[in-house]
């Protein structure tokens, strides 16, 4: 079963035997990578052609639909939650496109104000009850992003590291802990594995893909090269 689940995970095929189990038991976070791939496809086919107003309507529709079918934003990891998970990613992706079109790579609100939003919402979270997830993701997260955009030397390392860290942390940490390692050792090994992926394997993979598919000569379908402030 474990071997079959691993093969399915590599091919981004969710398991359908037990809807109440993770869609990808070998590496549960894979569900969001699959959803992001679907969002990327929709970006090339549809999203890039939408105006800001249409993107805002898309984001609002996804959020409203998710609020109707799910009790919180923690959706997608189980096979039974794939549809709510797609709504969750659809909202976040549309909001991310809007933030890029409006702000580009520059901060548009004070970083201090953006970072205050995080502890403030944590303090009042108990009063929001089941609405906490929706308020945090819909309001605090975009605010934090708008306040923290920009270029920095540290960001040039942390940015490329973030996705590999997310992609490998679950299986690598479990492997270390299952072999008797401590949490701190697992943390260090996960960082090392993510850095190896980000700064060794990914550049070589991109170079290979560029030469194979000629990405460097032909613009990608739906590629946005600069903020578009069209309404």
PDB file of C-alpha atoms in Angstrom:
ATOM      1  CA  UNK A   1       0.000   0.000   0.000  1.00  0.00           C
ATOM      2  CA  UNK A   2       2.825   2.394   0.893  1.00  0.00           C
ATOM      3  CA  UNK A   3       4.620   1.717  -2.389  1.00  0.00           C
ATOM      4  CA  UNK A   4       1.400   2.224  -4.370  1.00  0.00           C
ATOM      5  CA  UNK A   5       0.663   5.470  -2.508  1.00  0.00           C
ATOM      6  CA  UNK A   6       4.183   6.717  -3.301  1.00  0.00           C
ATOM      7  CA  UNK A   7       3.778   5.930  -6.999  1.00  0.00           C
ATOM      8  CA  UNK A   8       0.447   7.775  -7.038  1.00  0.00           C
ATOM      9  CA  UNK A   9       1.984  10.760  -5.237  1.00  0.00           C
ATOM     10  CA  UNK A  10       4.805  11.029  -7.779  1.00  0.00           C
ATOM     11  CA  UNK A  11       2.189  11.126 -10.550  1.00  0.00           C
ATOM     12  CA  UNK A  12      -0.046  13.568  -8.601  1.00  0.00           C
ATOM     13  CA  UNK A  13      -2.867  11.014  -8.546  1.00  0.00           C
ATOM     14  CA  UNK A  14      -4.912  11.183  -5.299  1.00  0.00           C
ATOM     15  CA  UNK A  15      -5.927   7.920  -3.665  1.00  0.00           C
ATOM     16  CA  UNK A  16      -9.659   7.160  -3.908  1.00  0.00           C
ATOM     17  CA  UNK A  17      -9.850   4.048  -1.709  1.00  0.00           C
ATOM     18  CA  UNK A  18     -10.453   5.916   1.566  1.00  0.00           C
ATOM     19  CA  UNK A  19     -11.990   9.402   1.156  1.00  0.00           C
ATOM     20  CA  UNK A  20     -11.463  10.010   4.880  1.00  0.00           C
ATOM     21  CA  UNK A  21      -7.675   9.633   4.532  1.00  0.00           C
ATOM     22  CA  UNK A  22      -5.162  12.106   3.026  1.00  0.00           C
ATOM     23  CA  UNK A  23      -5.367  12.274  -0.748  1.00  0.00           C
ATOM     24  CA  UNK A  24      -1.606  11.665  -0.787  1.00  0.00           C
ATOM     25  CA  UNK A  25      -0.718   9.561   2.279  1.00  0.00           C
ATOM     26  CA  UNK A  26       3.009   9.460   1.477  1.00  0.00           C
ATOM     27  CA  UNK A  27       3.216  13.276   1.482  1.00  0.00           C
ATOM     28  CA  UNK A  28      -0.107  14.961   2.433  1.00  0.00           C
ATOM     29  CA  UNK A  29       0.947  18.524   1.390  1.00  0.00           C
ATOM     30  CA  UNK A  30       1.029  17.245  -2.205  1.00  0.00           C
ATOM     31  CA  UNK A  31      -2.710  17.988  -2.425  1.00  0.00           C
ATOM     32  CA  UNK A  32      -2.014  21.737  -2.558  1.00  0.00           C
ATOM     33  CA  UNK A  33       0.713  21.297  -5.171  1.00  0.00           C
ATOM     34  CA  UNK A  34      -1.829  19.487  -7.350  1.00  0.00           C
ATOM     35  CA  UNK A  35      -4.312  22.317  -6.772  1.00  0.00           C
ATOM     36  CA  UNK A  36      -1.663  24.900  -7.649  1.00  0.00           C
ATOM     37  CA  UNK A  37      -0.878  23.062 -10.885  1.00  0.00           C
ATOM     38  CA  UNK A  38      -4.582  23.218 -11.725  1.00  0.00           C
ATOM     39  CA  UNK A  39      -4.570  26.946 -10.905  1.00  0.00           C
ATOM     40  CA  UNK A  40      -1.531  27.448 -13.154  1.00  0.00           C
ATOM     41  CA  UNK A  41      -3.373  25.770 -16.013  1.00  0.00           C
ATOM     42  CA  UNK A  42      -6.405  27.986 -15.434  1.00  0.00           C
ATOM     43  CA  UNK A  43      -4.091  30.999 -15.278  1.00  0.00           C
ATOM     44  CA  UNK A  44      -2.813  30.303 -18.792  1.00  0.00           C
ATOM     45  CA  UNK A  45      -6.266  29.508 -20.167  1.00  0.00           C
ATOM     46  CA  UNK A  46      -8.525  31.971 -18.348  1.00  0.00           C
ATOM     47  CA  UNK A  47      -7.191  34.028 -15.409  1.00  0.00           C
ATOM     48  CA  UNK A  48      -4.604  36.020 -17.366  1.00  0.00           C
ATOM     49  CA  UNK A  49      -7.390  37.347 -19.598  1.00  0.00           C
ATOM     50  CA  UNK A  50      -9.589  38.495 -16.705  1.00  0.00           C
ATOM     51  CA  UNK A  51      -9.796  42.120 -15.627  1.00  0.00           C
ATOM     52  CA  UNK A  52      -9.129  43.097 -12.011  1.00  0.00           C
ATOM     53  CA  UNK A  53     -12.858  43.320 -11.418  1.00  0.00           C
ATOM     54  CA  UNK A  54     -13.403  39.816 -12.754  1.00  0.00           C
ATOM     55  CA  UNK A  55     -10.566  38.464 -10.623  1.00  0.00           C
ATOM     56  CA  UNK A  56     -12.100  40.091  -7.538  1.00  0.00           C
ATOM     57  CA  UNK A  57     -15.463  38.498  -8.361  1.00  0.00           C
ATOM     58  CA  UNK A  58     -13.747  35.115  -8.854  1.00  0.00           C
ATOM     59  CA  UNK A  59     -11.998  35.397  -5.483  1.00  0.00           C
ATOM     60  CA  UNK A  60     -15.224  36.434  -3.724  1.00  0.00           C
ATOM     61  CA  UNK A  61     -17.179  33.601  -5.360  1.00  0.00           C
ATOM     62  CA  UNK A  62     -14.592  30.992  -4.317  1.00  0.00           C
ATOM     63  CA  UNK A  63     -14.514  32.296  -0.742  1.00  0.00           C
ATOM     64  CA  UNK A  64     -18.313  32.460  -0.468  1.00  0.00           C
ATOM     65  CA  UNK A  65     -18.688  28.948  -1.876  1.00  0.00           C
ATOM     66  CA  UNK A  66     -16.078  27.620   0.532  1.00  0.00           C
ATOM     67  CA  UNK A  67     -17.854  29.246   3.480  1.00  0.00           C
ATOM     68  CA  UNK A  68     -21.062  27.481   2.428  1.00  0.00           C
ATOM     69  CA  UNK A  69     -19.593  23.982   2.093  1.00  0.00           C
ATOM     70  CA  UNK A  70     -16.864  23.936   4.766  1.00  0.00           C
ATOM     71  CA  UNK A  71     -16.598  24.934   8.442  1.00  0.00           C
ATOM     72  CA  UNK A  72     -13.117  26.475   8.044  1.00  0.00           C
ATOM     73  CA  UNK A  73     -10.241  27.039   5.603  1.00  0.00           C
ATOM     74  CA  UNK A  74      -8.408  23.866   6.619  1.00  0.00           C
ATOM     75  CA  UNK A  75      -9.635  21.965   3.581  1.00  0.00           C
ATOM     76  CA  UNK A  76      -8.008  19.875   0.876  1.00  0.00           C
ATOM     77  CA  UNK A  77      -5.764  17.379   2.617  1.00  0.00           C
ATOM     78  CA  UNK A  78      -8.324  14.542   2.586  1.00  0.00           C
ATOM     79  CA  UNK A  79      -9.607  12.981  -0.628  1.00  0.00           C
ATOM     80  CA  UNK A  80     -13.139  13.985   0.398  1.00  0.00           C
ATOM     81  CA  UNK A  81     -11.974  17.610   0.669  1.00  0.00           C
ATOM     82  CA  UNK A  82     -10.494  18.056  -2.782  1.00  0.00           C
ATOM     83  CA  UNK A  83     -13.351  20.245  -4.050  1.00  0.00           C
ATOM     84  CA  UNK A  84     -13.257  22.613  -1.024  1.00  0.00           C
ATOM     85  CA  UNK A  85      -9.477  22.581  -1.399  1.00  0.00           C
ATOM     86  CA  UNK A  86      -9.754  23.773  -4.998  1.00  0.00           C
ATOM     87  CA  UNK A  87     -12.060  26.592  -3.856  1.00  0.00           C
ATOM     88  CA  UNK A  88      -9.499  27.528  -1.215  1.00  0.00           C
ATOM     89  CA  UNK A  89      -6.700  27.687  -3.769  1.00  0.00           C
ATOM     90  CA  UNK A  90      -8.916  29.491  -6.284  1.00  0.00           C
ATOM     91  CA  UNK A  91      -9.518  32.294  -3.774  1.00  0.00           C
ATOM     92  CA  UNK A  92      -5.856  32.592  -2.805  1.00  0.00           C
ATOM     93  CA  UNK A  93      -4.616  32.453  -6.397  1.00  0.00           C
ATOM     94  CA  UNK A  94      -7.021  35.153  -7.618  1.00  0.00           C
ATOM     95  CA  UNK A  95      -6.103  37.396  -4.661  1.00  0.00           C
ATOM     96  CA  UNK A  96      -2.410  36.817  -5.370  1.00  0.00           C
ATOM     97  CA  UNK A  97      -2.870  37.916  -8.982  1.00  0.00           C
ATOM     98  CA  UNK A  98      -4.708  41.035  -7.829  1.00  0.00           C
ATOM     99  CA  UNK A  99      -1.940  41.911  -5.360  1.00  0.00           C
ATOM    100  CA  UNK A 100       0.655  41.559  -8.129  1.00  0.00           C
ATOM    101  CA  UNK A 101      -1.315  43.715 -10.539  1.00  0.00           C
ATOM    102  CA  UNK A 102      -1.849  46.433  -7.949  1.00  0.00           C
ATOM    103  CA  UNK A 103       1.455  46.375  -6.089  1.00  0.00           C
ATOM    104  CA  UNK A 104       4.010  44.539  -8.213  1.00  0.00           C
ATOM    105  CA  UNK A 105       7.106  43.910  -6.096  1.00  0.00           C
ATOM    106  CA  UNK A 106       6.728  47.006  -3.921  1.00  0.00           C
ATOM    107  CA  UNK A 107       5.174  47.305  -0.464  1.00  0.00           C
ATOM    108  CA  UNK A 108       1.952  49.340  -0.447  1.00  0.00           C
ATOM    109  CA  UNK A 109       1.276  49.519   3.296  1.00  0.00           C
ATOM    110  CA  UNK A 110       3.563  49.928   6.291  1.00  0.00           C
ATOM    111  CA  UNK A 111       5.346  46.664   7.165  1.00  0.00           C
ATOM    112  CA  UNK A 112       4.770  47.472  10.827  1.00  0.00           C
ATOM    113  CA  UNK A 113       1.011  47.770  10.300  1.00  0.00           C
ATOM    114  CA  UNK A 114       0.999  44.541   8.314  1.00  0.00           C
ATOM    115  CA  UNK A 115       2.863  42.598  11.008  1.00  0.00           C
ATOM    116  CA  UNK A 116       0.613  43.993  13.760  1.00  0.00           C
ATOM    117  CA  UNK A 117      -2.320  42.325  12.003  1.00  0.00           C
ATOM    118  CA  UNK A 118      -0.932  38.864  12.815  1.00  0.00           C
ATOM    119  CA  UNK A 119      -0.770  39.074  16.647  1.00  0.00           C
ATOM    120  CA  UNK A 120      -3.925  41.199  16.692  1.00  0.00           C
ATOM    121  CA  UNK A 121      -5.943  38.501  14.962  1.00  0.00           C
ATOM    122  CA  UNK A 122      -4.387  35.830  17.152  1.00  0.00           C
ATOM    123  CA  UNK A 123      -5.567  37.726  20.244  1.00  0.00           C
ATOM    124  CA  UNK A 124      -9.140  38.144  19.032  1.00  0.00           C
ATOM    125  CA  UNK A 125      -9.334  34.740  17.380  1.00  0.00           C
ATOM    126  CA  UNK A 126     -11.353  33.159  20.188  1.00  0.00           C
ATOM    127  CA  UNK A 127     -14.090  35.766  19.732  1.00  0.00           C
ATOM    128  CA  UNK A 128     -14.440  35.038  16.036  1.00  0.00           C
ATOM    129  CA  UNK A 129     -15.124  31.344  16.558  1.00  0.00           C
ATOM    130  CA  UNK A 130     -15.528  29.456  13.293  1.00  0.00           C
ATOM    131  CA  UNK A 131     -15.075  32.661  11.296  1.00  0.00           C
ATOM    132  CA  UNK A 132     -11.455  33.038  12.405  1.00  0.00           C
ATOM    133  CA  UNK A 133      -9.903  31.108   9.494  1.00  0.00           C
ATOM    134  CA  UNK A 134     -11.870  33.035   6.888  1.00  0.00           C
ATOM    135  CA  UNK A 135     -11.090  36.442   8.400  1.00  0.00           C
ATOM    136  CA  UNK A 136      -7.399  35.629   8.809  1.00  0.00           C
ATOM    137  CA  UNK A 137      -6.915  34.352   5.261  1.00  0.00           C
ATOM    138  CA  UNK A 138      -9.109  36.976   3.585  1.00  0.00           C
ATOM    139  CA  UNK A 139      -7.858  40.050   5.493  1.00  0.00           C
ATOM    140  CA  UNK A 140      -4.655  39.459   7.452  1.00  0.00           C
ATOM    141  CA  UNK A 141      -2.730  37.459   4.855  1.00  0.00           C
ATOM    142  CA  UNK A 142      -3.161  39.964   1.970  1.00  0.00           C
ATOM    143  CA  UNK A 143      -2.314  42.815   4.375  1.00  0.00           C
ATOM    144  CA  UNK A 144       0.875  41.092   5.504  1.00  0.00           C
ATOM    145  CA  UNK A 145       1.871  40.443   1.881  1.00  0.00           C
ATOM    146  CA  UNK A 146       1.230  44.062   0.876  1.00  0.00           C
ATOM    147  CA  UNK A 147       3.432  45.239   3.734  1.00  0.00           C
ATOM    148  CA  UNK A 148       6.288  42.814   3.183  1.00  0.00           C
ATOM    149  CA  UNK A 149       6.729  42.891  -0.595  1.00  0.00           C
ATOM    150  CA  UNK A 150      10.054  44.058  -1.948  1.00  0.00           C
ATOM    151  CA  UNK A 151      13.604  42.966  -2.611  1.00  0.00           C
ATOM    152  CA  UNK A 152      16.113  42.027   0.085  1.00  0.00           C
ATOM    153  CA  UNK A 153      19.302  39.985   0.278  1.00  0.00           C
ATOM    154  CA  UNK A 154      17.707  37.627   2.787  1.00  0.00           C
ATOM    155  CA  UNK A 155      14.602  37.296   0.616  1.00  0.00           C
ATOM    156  CA  UNK A 156      16.695  36.202  -2.353  1.00  0.00           C
ATOM    157  CA  UNK A 157      17.566  33.069  -0.360  1.00  0.00           C
ATOM    158  CA  UNK A 158      14.368  32.524   1.595  1.00  0.00           C
ATOM    159  CA  UNK A 159      12.124  32.909  -1.469  1.00  0.00           C
ATOM    160  CA  UNK A 160      13.649  30.056  -3.518  1.00  0.00           C
ATOM    161  CA  UNK A 161      13.838  27.958  -0.344  1.00  0.00           C
ATOM    162  CA  UNK A 162      10.165  28.299   0.619  1.00  0.00           C
ATOM    163  CA  UNK A 163       8.561  25.972  -1.934  1.00  0.00           C
ATOM    164  CA  UNK A 164      11.080  23.098  -1.643  1.00  0.00           C
ATOM    165  CA  UNK A 165      10.775  23.405   2.130  1.00  0.00           C
ATOM    166  CA  UNK A 166       7.027  22.990   1.886  1.00  0.00           C
ATOM    167  CA  UNK A 167       7.298  20.139  -0.607  1.00  0.00           C
ATOM    168  CA  UNK A 168       9.748  17.952   1.339  1.00  0.00           C
ATOM    169  CA  UNK A 169       9.235  18.810   5.015  1.00  0.00           C
ATOM    170  CA  UNK A 170       6.628  16.143   5.801  1.00  0.00           C
ATOM    171  CA  UNK A 171       8.323  12.984   4.465  1.00  0.00           C
ATOM    172  CA  UNK A 172      11.851  14.071   5.414  1.00  0.00           C
ATOM    173  CA  UNK A 173      10.926  15.064   8.979  1.00  0.00           C
ATOM    174  CA  UNK A 174       8.950  11.842   9.480  1.00  0.00           C
ATOM    175  CA  UNK A 175      11.857   9.782   8.178  1.00  0.00           C
ATOM    176  CA  UNK A 176      14.295  11.364  10.641  1.00  0.00           C
ATOM    177  CA  UNK A 177      11.919  11.057  13.609  1.00  0.00           C
ATOM    178  CA  UNK A 178      10.971   7.474  12.728  1.00  0.00           C
ATOM    179  CA  UNK A 179      14.674   6.626  12.796  1.00  0.00           C
ATOM    180  CA  UNK A 180      14.976   7.993  16.335  1.00  0.00           C
ATOM    181  CA  UNK A 181      16.124  11.492  15.511  1.00  0.00           C
ATOM    182  CA  UNK A 182      15.091  14.511  17.561  1.00  0.00           C
ATOM    183  CA  UNK A 183      12.788  17.284  16.396  1.00  0.00           C
ATOM    184  CA  UNK A 184      15.753  19.646  16.090  1.00  0.00           C
ATOM    185  CA  UNK A 185      17.667  17.150  13.973  1.00  0.00           C
ATOM    186  CA  UNK A 186      14.604  16.713  11.768  1.00  0.00           C
ATOM    187  CA  UNK A 187      14.395  20.500  11.415  1.00  0.00           C
ATOM    188  CA  UNK A 188      18.031  20.762  10.302  1.00  0.00           C
ATOM    189  CA  UNK A 189      17.776  17.827   7.895  1.00  0.00           C
ATOM    190  CA  UNK A 190      14.607  19.293   6.351  1.00  0.00           C
ATOM    191  CA  UNK A 191      16.380  22.633   5.816  1.00  0.00           C
ATOM    192  CA  UNK A 192      19.346  20.871   4.223  1.00  0.00           C
ATOM    193  CA  UNK A 193      17.103  18.818   1.928  1.00  0.00           C
ATOM    194  CA  UNK A 194      15.145  21.921   0.898  1.00  0.00           C
ATOM    195  CA  UNK A 195      18.351  23.872   0.222  1.00  0.00           C
ATOM    196  CA  UNK A 196      19.680  20.998  -1.892  1.00  0.00           C
ATOM    197  CA  UNK A 197      16.477  21.032  -3.951  1.00  0.00           C
ATOM    198  CA  UNK A 198      16.380  24.834  -4.258  1.00  0.00           C
ATOM    199  CA  UNK A 199      19.989  25.627  -5.070  1.00  0.00           C
ATOM    200  CA  UNK A 200      21.271  22.437  -6.715  1.00  0.00           C
ATOM    201  CA  UNK A 201      18.513  20.372  -8.318  1.00  0.00           C
ATOM    202  CA  UNK A 202      16.078  23.118  -9.350  1.00  0.00           C
ATOM    203  CA  UNK A 203      18.562  25.269 -11.338  1.00  0.00           C
ATOM    204  CA  UNK A 204      19.733  22.197 -13.209  1.00  0.00           C
ATOM    205  CA  UNK A 205      16.150  21.070 -13.769  1.00  0.00           C
ATOM    206  CA  UNK A 206      15.206  24.491 -15.138  1.00  0.00           C
ATOM    207  CA  UNK A 207      18.205  24.483 -17.455  1.00  0.00           C
ATOM    208  CA  UNK A 208      17.293  21.036 -18.728  1.00  0.00           C
ATOM    209  CA  UNK A 209      13.638  22.032 -19.224  1.00  0.00           C
ATOM    210  CA  UNK A 210      14.622  25.252 -21.011  1.00  0.00           C
ATOM    211  CA  UNK A 211      16.749  23.369 -23.504  1.00  0.00           C
ATOM    212  CA  UNK A 212      14.120  20.663 -23.965  1.00  0.00           C
ATOM    213  CA  UNK A 213      11.042  22.854 -24.364  1.00  0.00           C
ATOM    214  CA  UNK A 214      12.794  26.039 -25.517  1.00  0.00           C
ATOM    215  CA  UNK A 215      11.187  28.067 -22.712  1.00  0.00           C
ATOM    216  CA  UNK A 216      13.920  30.654 -23.043  1.00  0.00           C
ATOM    217  CA  UNK A 217      12.933  31.520 -26.627  1.00  0.00           C
ATOM    218  CA  UNK A 218       9.152  31.237 -26.631  1.00  0.00           C
ATOM    219  CA  UNK A 219       7.092  33.263 -24.083  1.00  0.00           C
ATOM    220  CA  UNK A 220       4.937  31.114 -21.844  1.00  0.00           C
ATOM    221  CA  UNK A 221       1.205  31.236 -22.551  1.00  0.00           C
ATOM    222  CA  UNK A 222      -0.478  33.656 -20.171  1.00  0.00           C
ATOM    223  CA  UNK A 223       2.777  35.079 -18.830  1.00  0.00           C
ATOM    224  CA  UNK A 224       2.415  38.433 -17.078  1.00  0.00           C
ATOM    225  CA  UNK A 225       5.583  40.506 -17.142  1.00  0.00           C
ATOM    226  CA  UNK A 226       4.421  43.673 -15.406  1.00  0.00           C
ATOM    227  CA  UNK A 227       1.586  44.858 -13.166  1.00  0.00           C
ATOM    228  CA  UNK A 228      -1.595  45.564 -15.086  1.00  0.00           C
ATOM    229  CA  UNK A 229      -3.810  48.158 -13.439  1.00  0.00           C
ATOM    230  CA  UNK A 230      -6.748  47.632 -15.801  1.00  0.00           C
ATOM    231  CA  UNK A 231     -10.060  47.574 -14.004  1.00  0.00           C
TER     232      UNK A 231
END
